[in-house]
Coordinates of C-alpha atoms (C1' of nucleotides) in Angstrom, one line a residue:
Chain I
X1 CA -13.2 -50.3 35.9
X2 CA -12.3 -49.1 39.4
X3 CA -10.4 -45.9 39.6
X4 CA -6.8 -46.4 38.9
X5 CA -6.0 -42.8 39.4
X6 CA -6.9 -40.3 42.1
X7 CA -8.7 -37.1 41.4
X8 CA -6.7 -33.9 41.8
X9 CA -8.0 -32.2 44.9
X10 CA -10.1 -29.1 44.4
X11 CA -7.7 -27.1 46.5
X12 CA -4.7 -28.1 44.4
X13 CA -6.0 -27.3 41.0
X14 CA -9.7 -26.6 40.5
X15 CA -9.5 -27.0 36.7
X16 CA -7.7 -30.3 36.9
X17 CA -10.2 -31.5 39.5
X18 CA -13.1 -30.5 37.2
X19 CA -11.7 -32.5 34.3
X20 CA -10.8 -35.4 36.5
X21 CA -14.4 -35.6 37.8
X22 CA -15.8 -35.6 34.3
X23 CA -13.5 -38.4 33.3
X24 CA -14.0 -40.4 36.5
X25 CA -17.8 -40.1 36.4
X26 CA -17.7 -40.9 32.6
X27 CA -19.8 -37.8 31.8
X28 CA -18.0 -36.7 28.7
X29 CA -14.8 -37.2 26.7
X30 CA -12.8 -35.2 24.3
X31 CA -13.7 -35.8 20.7
X32 CA -11.5 -35.9 17.6
X33 CA -12.9 -32.5 16.7
X34 CA -11.2 -29.6 18.4
X35 CA -13.4 -27.9 20.9
X36 CA -16.2 -30.4 20.6
X37 CA -16.9 -33.0 23.2
X38 CA -18.7 -36.3 23.3
X39 CA -21.4 -36.5 26.0
X40 CA -21.3 -40.0 27.3
X41 CA -24.4 -41.8 28.6
X42 CA -23.9 -40.9 32.2
X43 CA -23.6 -37.2 31.3
X44 CA -26.3 -37.3 28.7
X45 CA -28.6 -38.9 31.3
X46 CA -28.3 -35.9 33.5
X47 CA -29.1 -33.6 30.5
X48 CA -32.1 -35.7 29.7
X49 CA -33.5 -35.3 33.2
X50 CA -32.8 -31.6 33.0
X51 CA -34.6 -31.4 29.6
X52 CA -37.6 -33.3 31.0
X53 CA -38.0 -31.1 34.0
X54 CA -37.5 -27.9 32.0
X55 CA -39.7 -29.0 29.2
X56 CA -42.5 -29.7 31.6
X57 CA -42.1 -26.3 33.1
X58 CA -42.2 -24.6 29.7
X59 CA -45.3 -26.5 28.7
X60 CA -46.9 -25.6 32.0
X61 CA -46.3 -21.9 31.2
X62 CA -48.0 -22.3 27.8
X63 CA -45.0 -22.9 25.4
X64 CA -44.9 -25.3 22.5
X65 CA -41.8 -26.9 21.0
X66 CA -40.9 -26.4 17.4
X67 CA -37.8 -26.8 15.2
X68 CA -36.1 -24.5 12.9
X69 CA -33.2 -25.2 10.5
X70 CA -29.5 -25.6 11.6
X71 CA -28.5 -23.4 8.6
X72 CA -29.2 -19.7 8.4
X73 CA -28.6 -17.5 5.4
X74 CA -25.7 -15.3 6.1
X75 CA -27.6 -12.2 5.2
X76 CA -30.1 -12.8 8.0
X77 CA -27.5 -12.3 10.7
X78 CA -26.6 -8.9 9.2
X79 CA -30.1 -7.5 9.5
X80 CA -29.8 -6.7 13.2
X81 CA -26.7 -4.5 13.7
X82 CA -25.8 -5.4 17.2
X83 CA -26.6 -9.0 16.6
X84 CA -24.2 -9.5 13.7
X85 CA -21.5 -7.6 15.6
X86 CA -21.8 -9.9 18.5
X87 CA -22.0 -13.2 16.7
X88 CA -20.3 -12.9 13.3
X89 CA -16.8 -13.4 14.8
X90 CA -17.7 -16.7 16.2
X91 CA -19.8 -18.3 13.5
X92 CA -19.0 -21.3 11.4
X93 CA -20.0 -20.8 7.8
X94 CA -20.7 -23.3 5.0
X95 CA -19.6 -21.9 1.7
X96 CA -19.5 -25.2 -0.3
X97 CA -22.0 -27.9 -0.5
X98 CA -23.1 -30.5 -3.0
X99 CA -19.8 -30.2 -4.7
X100 CA -20.1 -26.5 -5.6
X101 CA -19.8 -23.1 -4.1
X102 CA -23.1 -21.8 -2.6
X103 CA -24.7 -18.7 -3.9
X104 CA -25.1 -17.4 -0.4
X105 CA -23.1 -18.9 2.4
X106 CA -25.0 -20.6 5.2
X107 CA -24.2 -19.9 8.8
X108 CA -24.4 -22.7 11.3
X109 CA -26.7 -21.2 13.9
X110 CA -25.1 -19.7 16.9
X111 CA -28.7 -18.9 18.0
X112 CA -31.9 -18.8 16.1
X113 CA -33.5 -15.4 16.5
X114 CA -33.0 -14.4 12.9
X115 CA -34.4 -17.5 11.2
X116 CA -37.3 -17.6 13.7
X117 CA -38.2 -13.9 13.0
X118 CA -38.1 -14.5 9.3
X119 CA -40.9 -17.0 9.8
X120 CA -42.9 -15.1 12.4
X121 CA -43.4 -12.4 9.7
X122 CA -45.4 -14.9 7.7
X123 CA -47.4 -16.2 10.7
X124 CA -48.4 -13.1 12.5
X125 CA -51.0 -10.8 11.0
X126 CA -53.1 -9.7 13.8
X127 CA -53.0 -9.2 17.6
X128 CA -55.2 -12.4 17.6
X129 CA -52.2 -14.3 16.5
X130 CA -50.3 -13.3 19.6
X131 CA -48.7 -14.2 21.7
X132 CA -46.5 -16.8 20.0
X133 CA -44.8 -18.9 22.6
X134 CA -42.1 -21.2 21.1
X135 CA -39.3 -23.2 22.4
X136 CA -36.7 -25.2 20.5
X137 CA -34.3 -27.9 21.7
X138 CA -31.3 -27.8 19.5
X139 CA -27.6 -27.7 19.0
X140 CA -25.8 -24.5 18.2
X141 CA -22.2 -23.7 17.2
X142 CA -20.0 -20.9 18.4
X143 CA -16.4 -20.9 17.4
X144 CA -14.9 -20.1 20.8
X145 CA -11.1 -19.8 21.0
X146 CA -10.9 -21.6 24.3
X147 CA -13.2 -24.4 25.3
X148 CA -13.9 -26.3 28.4
X149 CA -16.0 -29.5 28.8
X150 CA -19.6 -28.5 29.3
X151 CA -18.9 -24.9 30.1
X152 CA -17.9 -23.7 26.7
X153 CA -17.7 -26.0 23.8
X154 CA -17.8 -25.2 20.1
X155 CA -21.0 -27.1 19.6
X156 CA -23.4 -27.3 22.5
X157 CA -27.0 -28.4 23.2
X158 CA -29.5 -26.0 24.6
X159 CA -33.1 -24.9 24.5
X160 CA -34.0 -21.5 23.2
X161 CA -37.3 -20.0 23.8
X162 CA -38.7 -17.3 21.5
X163 CA -41.8 -15.4 22.1
X164 CA -43.7 -12.6 20.5
X165 CA -46.2 -10.3 22.1
X166 CA -48.6 -7.5 21.4
X167 CA -47.3 -5.2 24.1
X168 CA -44.0 -4.3 25.7
X169 CA -45.4 -5.0 29.1
X170 CA -46.5 -8.5 28.2
X171 CA -43.1 -9.3 26.7
X172 CA -41.3 -8.0 29.8
X173 CA -43.6 -10.1 31.9
X174 CA -42.7 -13.1 29.9
X175 CA -39.0 -12.4 30.2
X176 CA -39.3 -12.3 34.0
X177 CA -41.6 -15.3 34.1
X178 CA -39.0 -17.4 32.4
X179 CA -36.3 -16.0 34.7
X180 CA -38.3 -17.3 37.6
X181 CA -38.8 -20.7 35.9
X182 CA -35.0 -20.9 35.5
X183 CA -34.4 -20.0 39.1
X184 CA -37.0 -22.5 40.3
X185 CA -35.3 -25.2 38.2
X186 CA -31.8 -24.4 39.3
X187 CA -32.7 -24.2 43.0
X188 CA -35.1 -27.1 43.2
X189 CA -33.7 -29.5 40.7
X190 CA -30.0 -28.6 40.5
X191 CA -29.8 -27.6 44.2
X192 CA -28.0 -24.5 42.9
X193 CA -28.9 -21.2 44.5
X194 CA -28.7 -18.4 42.1
X195 CA -28.8 -14.6 42.1
X196 CA -31.2 -13.1 39.6
X197 CA -31.0 -9.6 38.1
X198 CA -30.4 -7.6 35.1
X199 CA -27.1 -7.4 33.1
X200 CA -25.3 -4.2 32.4
X201 CA -25.0 -3.0 28.8
X202 CA -21.5 -4.5 28.6
X203 CA -22.9 -8.0 29.3
X204 CA -26.2 -7.7 27.4
X205 CA -27.1 -10.1 24.7
X206 CA -26.3 -8.8 21.2
X207 CA -29.6 -7.4 20.0
X208 CA -31.5 -7.3 23.3
X209 CA -32.9 -4.3 25.1
X210 CA -32.3 -6.0 28.5
X211 CA -30.8 -9.2 29.5
X212 CA -31.7 -10.9 32.8
X213 CA -29.6 -13.7 34.2
X214 CA -29.3 -16.3 36.9
X215 CA -25.8 -16.4 38.4
X216 CA -24.4 -19.2 40.5
X217 CA -21.3 -19.4 42.6
X218 CA -19.0 -22.3 42.0
X219 CA -16.8 -24.0 44.6
X220 CA -13.8 -22.0 43.4
X221 CA -15.8 -18.9 44.1
X222 CA -16.0 -18.0 40.4
X223 CA -19.5 -17.0 39.1
X224 CA -21.2 -19.0 36.4
X225 CA -24.0 -17.5 34.2
X226 CA -26.4 -20.4 34.3
X227 CA -29.2 -19.0 32.3
X228 CA -30.4 -15.8 30.5
X229 CA -33.7 -14.3 29.6
X230 CA -33.7 -11.4 27.1
X231 CA -36.3 -8.7 26.5
X232 CA -35.7 -7.9 22.9
X233 CA -38.1 -5.0 22.6
X234 CA -38.9 -4.5 18.9
X235 CA -35.4 -4.9 17.7
X236 CA -35.8 -8.2 15.8
X237 CA -39.3 -7.4 14.8
X238 CA -38.1 -4.3 13.0
X239 CA -35.2 -6.1 11.4
X240 CA -37.4 -8.8 10.1
X241 CA -40.6 -6.7 9.6
X242 CA -42.8 -8.7 12.0
X243 CA -45.8 -6.4 12.1
X244 CA -49.4 -7.0 13.2
X245 CA -52.6 -5.2 13.2
X246 CA -53.7 -4.0 16.6
X247 CA -57.1 -4.0 18.2
X248 CA -57.7 -0.4 17.1
X249 CA -56.6 -1.1 13.5
X250 CA -53.1 0.4 13.5
X251 CA -49.9 -1.5 12.6
X252 CA -47.2 -2.3 15.2
X253 CA -44.1 -4.4 15.5
X254 CA -44.3 -7.4 17.9
X255 CA -42.5 -7.2 21.2
X256 CA -40.3 -10.2 21.8
X257 CA -38.2 -12.3 24.1
X258 CA -35.7 -15.0 23.9
X259 CA -34.2 -17.2 26.7
X260 CA -31.9 -20.2 27.0
X261 CA -30.1 -22.6 29.1
X262 CA -27.5 -25.1 27.8
X263 CA -25.5 -28.2 28.6
X264 CA -23.4 -25.7 30.6
X265 CA -25.8 -26.5 33.4
X266 CA -24.2 -29.9 33.7
X267 CA -20.9 -28.1 34.3
X268 CA -22.6 -26.0 36.9
X269 CA -23.9 -29.0 38.7
X270 CA -20.5 -30.6 38.8
X271 CA -18.7 -27.5 40.1
X272 CA -21.5 -26.7 42.6
X273 CA -21.6 -30.1 44.4
X274 CA -18.7 -32.3 43.4
X275 CA -16.0 -33.2 46.0
X276 CA -12.6 -34.7 45.9
X277 CA -14.0 -38.2 45.5
X278 CA -15.8 -37.2 42.3
X279 CA -19.3 -36.2 41.2
X280 CA -22.1 -35.5 43.6
X281 CA -25.4 -35.5 41.7
X282 CA -28.5 -34.0 43.2
X283 CA -31.1 -36.9 43.5
X284 CA -33.7 -35.3 41.3
X285 CA -31.2 -35.1 38.4
X286 CA -29.4 -38.4 39.1
X287 CA -29.9 -40.9 36.3
X288 CA -29.2 -43.5 38.9
X289 CA -30.4 -42.5 42.4
X290 CA -29.8 -45.7 44.3
X291 CA -27.2 -48.4 43.7
X292 CA -27.7 -51.7 45.6
X293 CA -24.6 -53.6 46.4
X294 CA -25.1 -57.2 47.5
X295 CA -22.3 -58.7 49.6
X296 CA -21.7 -62.4 49.8
X297 CA -19.1 -65.1 50.4
X298 CA -20.7 -68.4 49.6
X299 CA -23.1 -69.3 46.8
X300 CA -25.9 -69.6 49.3
X301 CA -25.3 -66.0 50.5
X302 CA -25.0 -64.8 47.0
X303 CA -28.4 -66.3 46.1
X304 CA -30.0 -64.9 49.3
X305 CA -28.6 -61.3 49.0
X306 CA -29.4 -61.2 45.3
X307 CA -32.9 -62.2 45.9
X308 CA -33.4 -59.5 48.5
X309 CA -31.6 -57.0 46.3
X310 CA -33.7 -57.7 43.3
X311 CA -36.9 -57.6 45.2
X312 CA -35.9 -54.3 46.7
X313 CA -35.0 -52.9 43.3
X314 CA -38.4 -53.9 42.0
X315 CA -40.2 -52.3 44.9
X316 CA -38.2 -49.1 44.6
X317 CA -38.6 -48.9 40.9
X318 CA -42.4 -49.3 41.3
X319 CA -42.3 -46.3 43.7
X320 CA -40.5 -44.2 41.1
X321 CA -36.9 -44.5 42.3
X322 CA -34.2 -44.9 39.7
X323 CA -32.3 -47.9 41.1
X324 CA -30.0 -50.7 40.0
X325 CA -28.2 -53.7 41.5
X326 CA -24.5 -54.0 41.1
X327 CA -24.3 -57.8 40.3
X328 CA -20.7 -57.9 39.2
X329 CA -18.7 -60.8 40.5
X330 CA -15.0 -60.7 41.1
X331 CA -15.1 -57.1 42.4
X332 CA -15.0 -56.4 46.1
X333 CA -17.7 -54.3 47.7
X334 CA -15.2 -51.6 48.6
X335 CA -14.1 -51.2 45.0
X336 CA -17.8 -50.9 44.0
X337 CA -18.4 -48.2 46.6
X338 CA -15.5 -46.1 45.3
X339 CA -16.7 -46.4 41.8
X340 CA -20.3 -45.4 42.4
X341 CA -19.2 -42.6 44.7
X342 CA -17.0 -41.2 41.8
X343 CA -20.0 -41.4 39.6
X344 CA -22.1 -39.4 42.0
X345 CA -24.9 -41.8 42.8
X346 CA -26.7 -40.2 45.8
X347 CA -27.5 -43.2 47.8
X348 CA -26.0 -46.7 48.2
X349 CA -27.7 -49.7 49.8
X350 CA -25.5 -52.5 51.0
X351 CA -27.2 -55.9 51.5
X352 CA -25.1 -58.6 53.2
X353 CA -26.0 -61.8 55.0
X354 CA -26.4 -59.9 58.3
X355 CA -28.8 -57.5 56.6
X356 CA -30.8 -60.3 55.1
X357 CA -31.1 -62.0 58.5
X358 CA -32.3 -58.7 60.0
X359 CA -34.6 -57.7 57.1
X360 CA -32.7 -54.5 56.5
X361 CA -30.2 -52.8 54.2
X362 CA -27.4 -50.5 55.2
X363 CA -27.8 -47.1 53.5
X364 CA -24.9 -44.8 52.8
X365 CA -25.4 -41.3 51.5
X366 CA -23.0 -39.9 48.9
X367 CA -22.6 -36.8 51.1
X368 CA -22.0 -38.8 54.3
X369 CA -24.1 -40.6 56.8
X370 CA -24.9 -44.3 57.1
X371 CA -28.0 -45.8 58.7
X372 CA -29.9 -49.1 58.5
X373 CA -33.1 -49.1 56.6
X374 CA -35.8 -51.7 57.3
X375 CA -36.8 -53.5 54.1
X376 CA -40.4 -53.3 55.2
X377 CA -40.6 -49.6 54.8
X378 CA -37.9 -49.0 52.2
X379 CA -40.3 -47.6 49.7
X380 CA -41.1 -44.7 52.0
X381 CA -37.8 -44.3 53.7
X382 CA -35.6 -44.3 50.6
X383 CA -37.5 -41.5 48.8
X384 CA -37.3 -39.5 52.1
X385 CA -33.6 -40.1 52.2
X386 CA -33.2 -38.9 48.7
X387 CA -35.3 -35.8 49.4
X388 CA -33.2 -35.1 52.4
X389 CA -30.0 -35.2 50.3
X390 CA -31.6 -32.9 47.7
X391 CA -32.5 -30.4 50.5
X392 CA -29.1 -30.6 52.1
X393 CA -27.3 -30.0 48.9
X394 CA -29.2 -26.8 48.3
X395 CA -28.7 -25.7 51.9
X396 CA -25.0 -26.5 51.7
X397 CA -24.5 -24.6 48.4
X398 CA -26.5 -21.7 49.7
X399 CA -24.4 -21.5 52.9
X400 CA -21.2 -21.7 50.8
X401 CA -22.4 -18.8 48.6
X402 CA -23.5 -16.7 51.5
X403 CA -20.1 -17.3 53.2
X404 CA -18.4 -16.0 50.0
X405 CA -20.7 -13.0 49.5
X406 CA -19.5 -9.6 50.8
X407 CA -21.9 -6.7 51.2
X408 CA -21.0 -3.0 51.2
X409 CA -17.7 -3.7 49.5
X410 CA -15.1 -1.0 49.3
X411 CA -12.7 -0.5 46.5
X412 CA -9.8 -2.0 48.4
X413 CA -11.9 -5.0 49.5
X414 CA -13.0 -5.5 45.9
X415 CA -9.4 -5.7 44.7
X416 CA -8.3 -7.9 47.6
X417 CA -11.3 -10.2 47.3
X418 CA -10.9 -10.7 43.5
X419 CA -7.2 -11.3 43.8
X420 CA -7.7 -13.5 46.8
X421 CA -10.5 -16.0 47.5
X422 CA -13.1 -14.6 45.2
X423 CA -16.8 -14.7 45.6
X424 CA -19.7 -12.2 45.1
X425 CA -19.0 -8.6 46.0
X426 CA -22.0 -6.3 46.4
X427 CA -21.4 -2.6 46.1
X428 CA -22.6 0.6 44.7
X429 CA -22.3 1.3 41.0
X430 CA -22.3 4.7 39.2
X431 CA -23.7 2.9 36.1
X432 CA -20.9 4.2 33.9
X433 CA -19.6 1.6 31.4
X434 CA -16.2 3.2 31.5
X435 CA -15.9 2.6 35.3
X436 CA -17.1 -1.0 34.8
X437 CA -14.4 -1.5 32.2
X438 CA -11.7 -0.1 34.5
X439 CA -12.8 -2.4 37.3
X440 CA -12.7 -5.4 34.9
X441 CA -9.1 -4.5 33.8
X442 CA -7.9 -4.0 37.3
X443 CA -9.7 -6.9 39.1
X444 CA -10.8 -9.2 36.2
X445 CA -14.2 -9.0 37.9
X446 CA -17.3 -8.2 35.9
X447 CA -20.8 -7.1 37.0
X448 CA -22.7 -10.4 37.2
X449 CA -26.0 -8.8 37.8
X450 CA -27.7 -5.7 39.1
X451 CA -29.5 -7.8 41.6
X452 CA -33.3 -8.1 41.9
X453 CA -34.8 -6.5 45.0
X454 CA -34.8 -9.6 47.1
X455 CA -31.0 -9.9 46.8
X456 CA -30.2 -6.3 47.4
X457 CA -28.5 -5.2 50.6
X458 CA -30.7 -3.9 53.4
X459 CA -29.0 -0.6 53.1
X460 CA -28.7 0.7 49.6
X461 CA -25.2 1.8 48.7
X462 CA -24.7 5.5 48.3
X463 CA -21.4 5.7 46.4
X464 CA -19.9 3.8 43.5
X465 CA -17.5 1.2 44.9
X466 CA -14.8 2.3 42.4
X467 CA -15.1 6.0 41.5
X468 CA -17.0 7.3 44.6
X469 CA -19.5 9.1 42.4
X470 CA -23.2 8.6 43.5
X471 CA -24.4 5.1 43.1
X472 CA -27.4 4.6 40.8
X473 CA -27.8 0.9 41.6
X474 CA -26.3 -1.9 43.6
X475 CA -24.2 -4.3 41.6
X476 CA -22.7 -7.7 42.2
X477 CA -19.2 -8.3 41.0
X478 CA -17.3 -11.6 40.6
X479 CA -14.7 -13.2 38.4
X480 CA -16.7 -15.4 36.1
X481 CA -16.4 -18.4 33.8
Chain Y
rC1 C1' -4.1 -15.6 18.9
rG2 C1' 0.3 -14.9 22.9
rG3 C1' 2.8 -17.7 27.2
rG4 C1' 3.7 -22.6 29.5
rG5 C1' 3.4 -27.9 29.5
rC6 C1' 2.7 -32.5 27.0
rG7 C1' 2.4 -36.4 22.8
rU8 C1' 5.7 -43.9 24.1
rA9 C1' -0.1 -50.3 25.0
rG10 C1' -7.1 -48.6 26.8
rC11 C1' -5.3 -45.0 31.0
rG12 C1' -1.1 -42.9 33.9
rC13 C1' 4.1 -42.8 33.2
rA14 C1' 9.7 -44.2 32.8
rG15 C1' 13.4 -44.5 29.0
rC16 C1' 15.5 -39.5 25.5
rC17 C1' 20.3 -35.4 28.2
rC18 C1' 24.9 -39.5 26.9
rG19 C1' 21.7 -43.2 19.7
rG20 C1' 22.9 -49.8 20.0
rU21 C1' 20.4 -55.6 19.3
rU22 C1' 13.7 -58.7 22.6
rA23 C1' 10.9 -50.7 24.4
rG24 C1' 9.8 -51.1 30.1
rC25 C1' 6.7 -50.2 34.7
rG26 C1' 1.9 -49.4 37.4
rC27 C1' -3.4 -49.6 36.6
rG28 C1' -6.9 -51.7 33.5
rC29 C1' -8.1 -56.0 30.1
rC30 C1' -8.3 -61.9 29.2
rU31 C1' -8.0 -67.2 31.5
rG32 C1' -7.8 -70.1 36.1
rC33 C1' -7.9 -70.7 41.3
rU34 C1' -8.5 -68.6 46.0
rU35 C1' -11.1 -64.1 47.7
rC36 C1' -15.5 -60.7 48.8
rG37 C1' -19.0 -55.9 55.3
rG38 C1' -14.3 -49.8 52.3
rG39 C1' -9.9 -49.8 46.4
rA40 C1' -8.2 -58.4 46.7
rG41 C1' -4.0 -62.2 46.0
rC42 C1' -1.3 -65.6 43.1
rA43 C1' -0.2 -67.8 38.4
rG44 C1' -0.5 -67.5 33.2
rG45 C1' -1.6 -64.3 28.9
rA46 C1' -3.1 -60.5 25.2
rG47 C1' -2.1 -55.7 23.7
rG48 C1' 2.8 -50.7 20.9
rU49 C1' 2.8 -47.1 13.3
rC50 C1' 7.3 -44.7 20.4
rC51 C1' 2.0 -38.1 17.1
rC52 C1' 3.4 -37.2 11.6
rC53 C1' 6.9 -35.9 7.7
rG54 C1' 11.8 -35.2 6.4
rG55 C1' 17.2 -35.1 7.7
rU56 C1' 21.9 -37.0 10.1
rU57 C1' 23.9 -42.0 11.1
rC58 C1' 26.1 -48.7 10.0
rA59 C1' 22.0 -47.9 13.6
rA60 C1' 16.9 -43.0 15.8
rA61 C1' 11.6 -43.4 20.9
rU62 C1' 16.5 -41.0 21.7
rC63 C1' 20.1 -36.1 17.8
rC64 C1' 18.5 -32.0 14.0
rG65 C1' 14.5 -29.4 11.0
rG66 C1' 9.4 -28.7 9.9
rG67 C1' 4.4 -29.8 10.8
rC68 C1' 0.0 -31.6 13.6
rG69 C1' -2.7 -32.4 18.1
rC70 C1' -4.1 -32.0 23.2
rC71 C1' -4.2 -29.7 28.2
rC72 C1' -3.4 -25.3 31.4
rC73 C1' -2.9 -19.8 31.9
rG74 C1' -4.0 -15.2 29.4
rA75 C1' -6.6 -12.4 25.6
rC76 C1' -11.5 -13.2 23.5
rC77 C1' -16.4 -15.0 24.5
rA78 C1' -25.3 -14.5 25.5

RNA sequence: CGGGGCGUAGCGCAGCCCGGUUAGCGCGCCUGCUUCGGGAGCAGGAGGUCCCCGGUUCAAAUCCGGGCGCCCCGACCA
């Protein structure tokens, strides 16, 4: 099982590197179905940890899980004009089932707003029924022309939150609350620093009033939209007639939100932290955080190192560390090291006869750094080491992002940057969609977000980076996935 | 959907131009022995509809025609 083939270096071909890492770390594989992937246990394990963390956060903010059908009557999609325009071209539709043509075709959900609003109409009568705070973990299908493992597959797994409120302000607050939850998760679990802000109309979700997003910068200096939170206003409520009686007896449509993150986050994790040896997984999302490698020559040494290794595993497991012992015979320690490094395990503990004699293990961090750890205090030192790696990964990613962020960009700089090394370019924006379109055609860069206040430049730009008309807002451009 | 590349053992490839008799190599896999603190060595062994269909030929992995699939780039894409 040891690597028989090297990984393409990032600098040589980032796409090839990305695919190589996924194969090497056994995260996913291509399936017999075009555009669809198989998520293998090591990849799914990361997703499960992501789900667990996010689900806890959603519950802590008052949301409940529910489940709506995979199939949506085709007519539902057509009820919201922008929504159908945005999604119809990429839907898969079932026209035949049970051996005969269906009276009405069923769309395989590309997102569930329509079917959820069709139900909310039945459930919401009064302001007392609000807010409705739902989340769904599901698979969705979007018939993309070009797919990439984790980043854009025909079928993907995600969560979609859908909430309905009595007032616009409350819905807006919910939208921002979730954006903050996403950011918290991305930074503190994925060790991925993100920019938050609002999307321009061109990048807005089909059917939303406003779309907010978290944008990360990958190691090839392309941006990745890691999560979105939409303020839907009353658009879907009107389309599906979700009305309620207000406190003063009048009727109103509910104000709603929707928000989601997907298995794309696994791709983000890979591209944010991986290196030329393979995957680098942040400890908090690592299915296996510590791998213990016993080293021996004789049977006596084998027995002694195994005993220490198993005892250490038991102690660490009891302290909440995800750990295993590599008991395989006939494989040299070095080969095991390479294998576990390729799989992204954050910390390795080597236990040989010398370590047994000294009551210690040699620790080796995936991101570099070796030090002996006394077995006596392993249960406190190891979690500390893992925390240290988590912290360092975030700091490293943040430094990398900041290094590739340019403020007060001029038109010439924007062109040069986008044709060259890439990164986030901050600059003034006239707010005109036509200008945005020209920039996209000329530089392939899109406005990733109109950044939230904390990300804005100290000095607000005065002129549009492109057309030199007065700037109405600062914007961040980048080429994106 | 346009451009490029590629389909030969589980993986990575050679062979094809110039058709020829048992289709090779590396890694991996199985068995045994020796190894084991940074990718082990030796010996033996298993494993193939050469992507598919059709054509040319005494003979096709190889030549010709047509399909299909995959990857990359682009267009498209919360």
